[in-house]
């Protein structure tokens, strides 16, 4: 499969992360500006590492797993033989048994953080881009180091409600996922990992909000989005944008409205034209940013 790289500039705002995010994508998406919000997810990985968030969530993840294992101790014994629940955290052999659950959950927490970070940065445009690439599925089996698609959607919807972002109707019904073929013991540990991650979603949402507030991250202005849409309707780049999120939000409004361009000649080339004015608008915004600097 031919791969192209989407390179997006992001103002780190004091986070100390790289200013460039590279995402490997099918070459067919090389000119598709609508998927730019996915850069928010990839930036989230850089923020996760820079802020040492794994160390922040290590304790809560382990605490959740231990609590869940004690609640389901009979199942644990059934799969892994007799063990003393009192030694769950002290016996190295017992700890090694549930290490998969811990590793899976901490990685799931990171992916959840990145999803919510992308949502916070690009608002509903992230949901549209997420759906565009992942619905109904990418094929293959679920990677247990990612939350299930159902849990990813549930986390995104919870974060959207918290941040006052409009959700998409019947969003989770648009996705499909094949379960991995696991032996009974591994399946049990993955269930423990999934449950532990689910219990920490609110804490992850809090952390994303805290980081955005700490650096005074730019927010999307709906009035500017409407003005950008007005310019797009005239098929010209806009000079109103102050954030990338505003441009892409306007782009998704145009893309999702079949009546956005009524001229039949324009309508035939609407996707190519939309991408052209979006990329030109990004260039205009960058010029304005440089002049203000």
Short mmCIF file of C-alpha atoms in Angstrom, two decimals:
data_model
loop_
_atom_site.label_atom_id
_atom_site.label_comp_id
_atom_site.label_asym_id
_atom_site.label_seq_id
_atom_site.Cartn_x
_atom_site.Cartn_y
_atom_site.Cartn_z
CA UNK A 1 0.00 0.00 0.00
CA UNK A 2 1.37 3.39 -0.94
CA UNK A 3 1.76 5.65 2.04
CA UNK A 4 1.97 9.40 2.17
CA UNK A 5 2.82 11.60 5.14
CA UNK A 6 0.58 14.32 6.47
CA UNK A 7 2.70 16.97 8.13
CA UNK A 8 0.93 19.47 10.37
CA UNK A 9 2.33 22.47 12.19
CA UNK A 10 1.17 22.89 15.76
CA UNK A 11 2.02 25.69 18.14
CA UNK A 12 3.24 23.86 21.23
CA UNK A 13 2.25 26.74 23.50
CA UNK A 14 4.98 25.95 25.98
CA UNK A 15 4.43 22.19 26.10
CA UNK A 16 7.91 21.62 24.71
CA UNK A 17 6.69 19.12 22.12
CA UNK A 18 7.80 19.02 18.52
CA UNK A 19 6.11 21.46 16.17
CA UNK A 20 5.58 18.82 13.52
CA UNK A 21 3.38 15.75 13.58
CA UNK A 22 3.74 13.12 10.88
CA UNK A 23 0.94 10.66 10.19
CA UNK A 24 1.28 7.76 7.76
CA UNK A 25 -1.82 7.59 5.57
CA UNK A 26 -2.88 5.94 2.31
CA UNK A 27 -1.63 7.93 -0.66
CA UNK A 28 -5.24 8.38 -1.74
CA UNK A 29 -5.69 10.78 1.23
CA UNK A 30 -2.71 12.98 0.37
CA UNK A 31 -4.88 15.92 -0.63
CA UNK A 32 -7.61 15.45 1.96
CA UNK A 33 -7.60 18.34 4.44
CA UNK A 34 -10.60 16.90 6.27
CA UNK A 35 -8.46 14.37 8.13
CA UNK A 36 -6.13 16.98 9.65
CA UNK A 37 -7.86 16.63 13.07
CA UNK A 38 -6.22 13.21 13.41
CA UNK A 39 -2.99 15.12 13.94
CA UNK A 40 -4.51 16.02 17.32
CA UNK A 41 -4.40 12.36 18.33
CA UNK A 42 -0.77 12.01 17.28
CA UNK A 43 0.18 15.20 19.07
CA UNK A 44 -1.44 13.67 22.14
CA UNK A 45 1.23 10.95 22.19
CA UNK A 46 3.94 13.60 22.31
CA UNK A 47 2.13 15.42 25.12
CA UNK A 48 1.62 12.15 27.01
CA UNK A 49 5.37 11.49 26.91
CA UNK A 50 6.44 15.07 27.62
CA UNK A 51 4.14 15.34 30.63
CA UNK A 52 5.23 11.87 31.90
CA UNK A 53 1.60 10.87 32.13
CA UNK A 54 2.35 7.16 32.21
CA UNK A 55 3.86 7.68 35.66
CA UNK A 56 0.74 9.65 36.65
CA UNK A 57 -1.59 6.80 35.71
CA UNK A 58 0.55 3.83 36.77
CA UNK A 59 -0.77 3.86 40.32
CA UNK A 60 -4.46 4.28 39.41
CA UNK A 61 -4.22 1.57 36.73
CA UNK A 62 -2.65 -0.92 39.13
CA UNK A 63 -5.16 -0.06 41.85
CA UNK A 64 -8.09 -0.63 39.50
CA UNK A 65 -6.68 -3.94 38.25
CA UNK A 66 -6.02 -5.26 41.73
CA UNK A 67 -9.51 -4.29 42.86
CA UNK A 68 -11.08 -5.96 39.82
CA UNK A 69 -9.02 -9.12 40.28
CA UNK A 70 -10.08 -9.40 43.91
CA UNK A 71 -13.71 -8.93 42.85
CA UNK A 72 -13.35 -11.70 40.25
CA UNK A 73 -10.94 -13.87 42.24
CA UNK A 74 -12.73 -17.17 41.55
CA UNK A 75 -12.31 -16.61 37.82
CA UNK A 76 -8.64 -15.76 38.32
CA UNK A 77 -8.10 -19.05 40.18
CA UNK A 78 -10.00 -20.94 37.50
CA UNK A 79 -7.66 -19.67 34.79
CA UNK A 80 -4.34 -19.50 36.62
CA UNK A 81 -4.54 -21.92 39.53
CA UNK A 82 -4.52 -21.36 43.29
CA UNK A 83 -3.01 -18.07 44.40
CA UNK A 84 -3.38 -16.00 47.53
CA UNK A 85 -5.27 -12.74 46.88
CA UNK A 86 -3.26 -11.16 49.69
CA UNK A 87 -0.10 -11.50 47.58
CA UNK A 88 -1.48 -9.93 44.39
CA UNK A 89 0.86 -6.96 44.66
CA UNK A 90 3.78 -8.58 46.49
CA UNK A 91 4.38 -12.00 44.93
CA UNK A 92 6.42 -11.64 41.73
CA UNK A 93 4.95 -14.78 40.17
CA UNK A 94 1.39 -13.61 40.76
CA UNK A 95 2.20 -10.13 39.51
CA UNK A 96 3.67 -11.61 36.33
CA UNK A 97 0.34 -13.31 35.63
CA UNK A 98 -1.64 -10.07 35.52
CA UNK A 99 1.13 -8.00 33.91
CA UNK A 100 -0.65 -8.27 30.54
CA UNK A 101 -3.72 -6.60 32.01
CA UNK A 102 -1.59 -3.77 33.40
CA UNK A 103 0.37 -3.25 30.18
CA UNK A 104 -2.81 -3.30 28.08
CA UNK A 105 -4.62 -0.85 30.36
CA UNK A 106 -1.79 1.70 30.53
CA UNK A 107 -1.53 1.67 26.72
CA UNK A 108 -5.31 1.96 26.44
CA UNK A 109 -5.19 4.96 28.77
CA UNK A 110 -2.66 6.63 26.48
CA UNK A 111 -4.80 6.01 23.39
CA UNK A 112 -7.86 7.30 25.23
CA UNK A 113 -5.93 10.41 26.26
CA UNK A 114 -4.89 10.97 22.63
CA UNK A 115 -8.46 10.59 21.36
CA UNK A 116 -9.74 13.08 23.92
CA UNK A 117 -6.82 15.43 23.27
CA UNK A 118 -7.69 15.40 19.56
CA UNK A 119 -11.34 16.04 20.39
CA UNK A 120 -10.49 18.94 22.69
CA UNK A 121 -8.25 20.46 20.01
CA UNK A 122 -10.54 20.06 16.99
CA UNK A 123 -13.98 19.56 18.58
CA UNK A 124 -16.59 17.83 16.36
CA UNK A 125 -14.20 17.82 13.39
CA UNK A 126 -12.22 15.13 15.22
CA UNK A 127 -15.34 12.96 15.40
CA UNK A 128 -15.96 13.39 11.66
CA UNK A 129 -12.35 12.54 10.79
CA UNK A 130 -12.41 9.60 13.21
CA UNK A 131 -15.51 8.24 11.51
CA UNK A 132 -14.12 8.91 8.04
CA UNK A 133 -11.10 6.66 8.58
CA UNK A 134 -12.39 4.06 11.04
CA UNK A 135 -16.05 3.41 10.13
CA UNK A 136 -17.13 0.78 9.77
CA UNK A 137 -13.64 -0.66 10.43
CA UNK A 138 -10.11 -1.00 9.13
CA UNK A 139 -10.47 -4.76 8.98
CA UNK A 140 -8.52 -7.28 11.01
CA UNK A 141 -8.83 -8.02 14.71
CA UNK A 142 -8.91 -5.60 17.60
CA UNK A 143 -5.53 -4.69 19.09
CA UNK A 144 -5.89 -5.24 22.85
CA UNK A 145 -3.52 -2.34 23.51
CA UNK A 146 -6.25 -0.06 22.19
CA UNK A 147 -9.65 0.24 23.86
CA UNK A 148 -12.42 -1.47 21.94
CA UNK A 149 -14.06 0.76 19.36
CA UNK A 150 -17.18 0.82 21.54
CA UNK A 151 -15.15 2.09 24.50
CA UNK A 152 -13.35 4.66 22.35
CA UNK A 153 -16.69 6.04 21.20
CA UNK A 154 -18.07 6.03 24.75
CA UNK A 155 -15.01 7.93 25.98
CA UNK A 156 -15.27 10.47 23.16
CA UNK A 157 -18.96 11.01 23.82
CA UNK A 158 -18.31 11.46 27.56
CA UNK A 159 -15.58 14.00 26.82
CA UNK A 160 -17.74 15.81 24.26
CA UNK A 161 -20.50 16.17 26.85
CA UNK A 162 -17.98 17.46 29.39
CA UNK A 163 -16.51 20.01 26.95
CA UNK A 164 -19.84 21.09 25.47
CA UNK A 165 -19.00 19.68 22.03
CA UNK A 166 -21.80 18.53 19.78
CA UNK A 167 -21.86 14.74 19.38
CA UNK A 168 -23.01 12.86 16.31
CA UNK A 169 -26.35 11.01 16.42
CA UNK A 170 -26.01 7.20 16.57
CA UNK A 171 -22.24 7.63 16.36
CA UNK A 172 -21.27 4.29 17.88
CA UNK A 173 -23.66 2.41 15.59
CA UNK A 174 -21.52 3.33 12.58
CA UNK A 175 -18.55 1.20 13.63
CA UNK A 176 -17.73 -2.49 13.59
CA UNK A 177 -14.92 -4.49 15.17
CA UNK A 178 -13.74 -8.09 15.07
CA UNK A 179 -12.69 -9.61 18.36
CA UNK A 180 -9.23 -11.20 18.62
CA UNK A 181 -8.98 -14.97 19.06
CA UNK A 182 -7.69 -15.34 22.61
CA UNK A 183 -7.37 -18.24 25.03
CA UNK A 184 -9.67 -18.08 28.04
CA UNK A 185 -7.02 -16.78 30.45
CA UNK A 186 -5.85 -14.00 28.16
CA UNK A 187 -9.44 -13.04 27.38
CA UNK A 188 -10.08 -12.70 31.11
CA UNK A 189 -7.05 -10.44 31.57
CA UNK A 190 -8.08 -8.26 28.62
CA UNK A 191 -11.53 -7.88 30.19
CA UNK A 192 -9.82 -6.73 33.39
CA UNK A 193 -7.70 -4.25 31.42
CA UNK A 194 -10.76 -2.91 29.58
CA UNK A 195 -12.67 -2.46 32.82
CA UNK A 196 -9.73 -0.72 34.51
CA UNK A 197 -9.34 1.73 31.62
CA UNK A 198 -13.07 2.44 31.60
CA UNK A 199 -12.94 3.41 35.28
CA UNK A 200 -10.22 5.98 34.54
CA UNK A 201 -11.85 7.80 31.62
CA UNK A 202 -13.08 10.70 33.76
CA UNK A 203 -9.59 11.17 35.19
CA UNK A 204 -8.17 11.21 31.65
CA UNK A 205 -10.73 13.83 30.59
CA UNK A 206 -9.72 15.91 33.62
CA UNK A 207 -6.05 15.66 32.63
CA UNK A 208 -6.69 16.76 29.04
CA UNK A 209 -8.71 19.73 30.28
CA UNK A 210 -6.03 20.61 32.83
CA UNK A 211 -3.27 20.61 30.20
CA UNK A 212 -5.24 22.73 27.73
CA UNK A 213 -6.06 25.25 30.45
CA UNK A 214 -2.46 25.35 31.73
CA UNK A 215 -1.10 26.42 28.33
CA UNK A 216 -4.12 28.57 27.43
CA UNK A 217 -4.62 26.52 24.27
CA UNK A 218 -6.58 28.32 21.53
CA UNK A 219 -10.29 27.60 21.36
CA UNK A 220 -12.62 27.43 18.40
CA UNK A 221 -14.73 30.56 17.79
CA UNK A 222 -18.08 29.75 16.15
CA UNK A 223 -18.51 33.27 14.81
CA UNK A 224 -15.23 32.99 12.94
CA UNK A 225 -16.23 29.53 11.70
CA UNK A 226 -19.40 31.02 10.21
CA UNK A 227 -17.41 33.78 8.52
CA UNK A 228 -15.02 31.21 7.07
CA UNK A 229 -18.01 29.25 5.77
CA UNK A 230 -19.33 32.40 4.10
CA UNK A 231 -16.00 32.81 2.28
CA UNK A 232 -15.94 29.14 1.32
CA UNK A 233 -19.40 29.53 -0.20
CA UNK A 234 -17.88 32.09 -2.54
CA UNK A 235 -15.13 29.54 -3.29
CA UNK A 236 -12.39 31.83 -1.97
CA UNK A 237 -9.85 31.42 0.86
CA UNK A 238 -10.78 33.08 4.13
CA UNK A 239 -8.80 35.57 6.16
CA UNK A 240 -10.85 35.20 9.34
CA UNK A 241 -9.29 32.03 10.74
CA UNK A 242 -7.19 32.18 13.88
CA UNK A 243 -6.92 28.45 14.51
CA UNK A 244 -6.58 25.35 12.39
CA UNK A 245 -9.64 23.91 14.13
CA UNK A 246 -11.81 26.75 12.85
CA UNK A 247 -10.75 26.12 9.26
CA UNK A 248 -11.38 22.39 9.43
CA UNK A 249 -14.69 22.89 11.23
CA UNK A 250 -15.84 25.11 8.37
CA UNK A 251 -14.54 22.54 5.89
CA UNK A 252 -16.59 19.75 7.45
CA UNK A 253 -19.70 21.96 7.42
CA UNK A 254 -19.18 22.52 3.71
CA UNK A 255 -18.42 18.86 3.04
CA UNK A 256 -21.48 17.59 4.87
CA UNK A 257 -23.90 20.05 3.26
CA UNK A 258 -24.84 18.79 -0.25
CA UNK A 259 -26.33 22.20 -1.07
CA UNK A 260 -23.27 24.20 -0.03
CA UNK A 261 -22.36 25.00 -3.64
CA UNK A 262 -25.44 25.17 -5.85
CA UNK A 263 -23.61 25.90 -9.12
CA UNK A 264 -23.58 22.53 -10.97
CA UNK A 265 -20.09 23.15 -12.35
CA UNK A 266 -18.71 23.77 -8.88
CA UNK A 267 -20.69 20.87 -7.40
CA UNK A 268 -18.99 18.39 -9.73
CA UNK A 269 -15.58 19.40 -8.38
CA UNK A 270 -16.71 20.27 -4.85
CA UNK A 271 -14.28 17.99 -2.97
CA UNK A 272 -11.23 19.17 -4.90
CA UNK A 273 -12.32 22.80 -4.64
CA UNK A 274 -12.99 22.48 -0.94
CA UNK A 275 -9.51 21.13 -0.30
CA UNK A 276 -8.01 23.89 -2.42
CA UNK A 277 -9.68 26.70 -0.46
CA UNK A 278 -8.92 24.97 2.86
CA UNK A 279 -5.19 24.66 2.16
CA UNK A 280 -5.08 28.24 0.85
CA UNK A 281 -6.87 29.43 3.99
CA UNK A 282 -4.26 27.66 6.11
CA UNK A 283 -1.57 29.51 4.17
CA UNK A 284 -3.35 32.83 4.73
CA UNK A 285 -3.63 32.12 8.47
CA UNK A 286 0.08 31.33 8.66
CA UNK A 287 0.94 34.62 6.93
CA UNK A 288 -1.21 36.50 9.45
CA UNK A 289 0.47 34.64 12.32
CA UNK A 290 3.95 35.53 11.02
CA UNK A 291 3.02 39.19 10.59
CA UNK A 292 1.75 39.33 14.18
CA UNK A 293 4.86 37.61 15.58
#
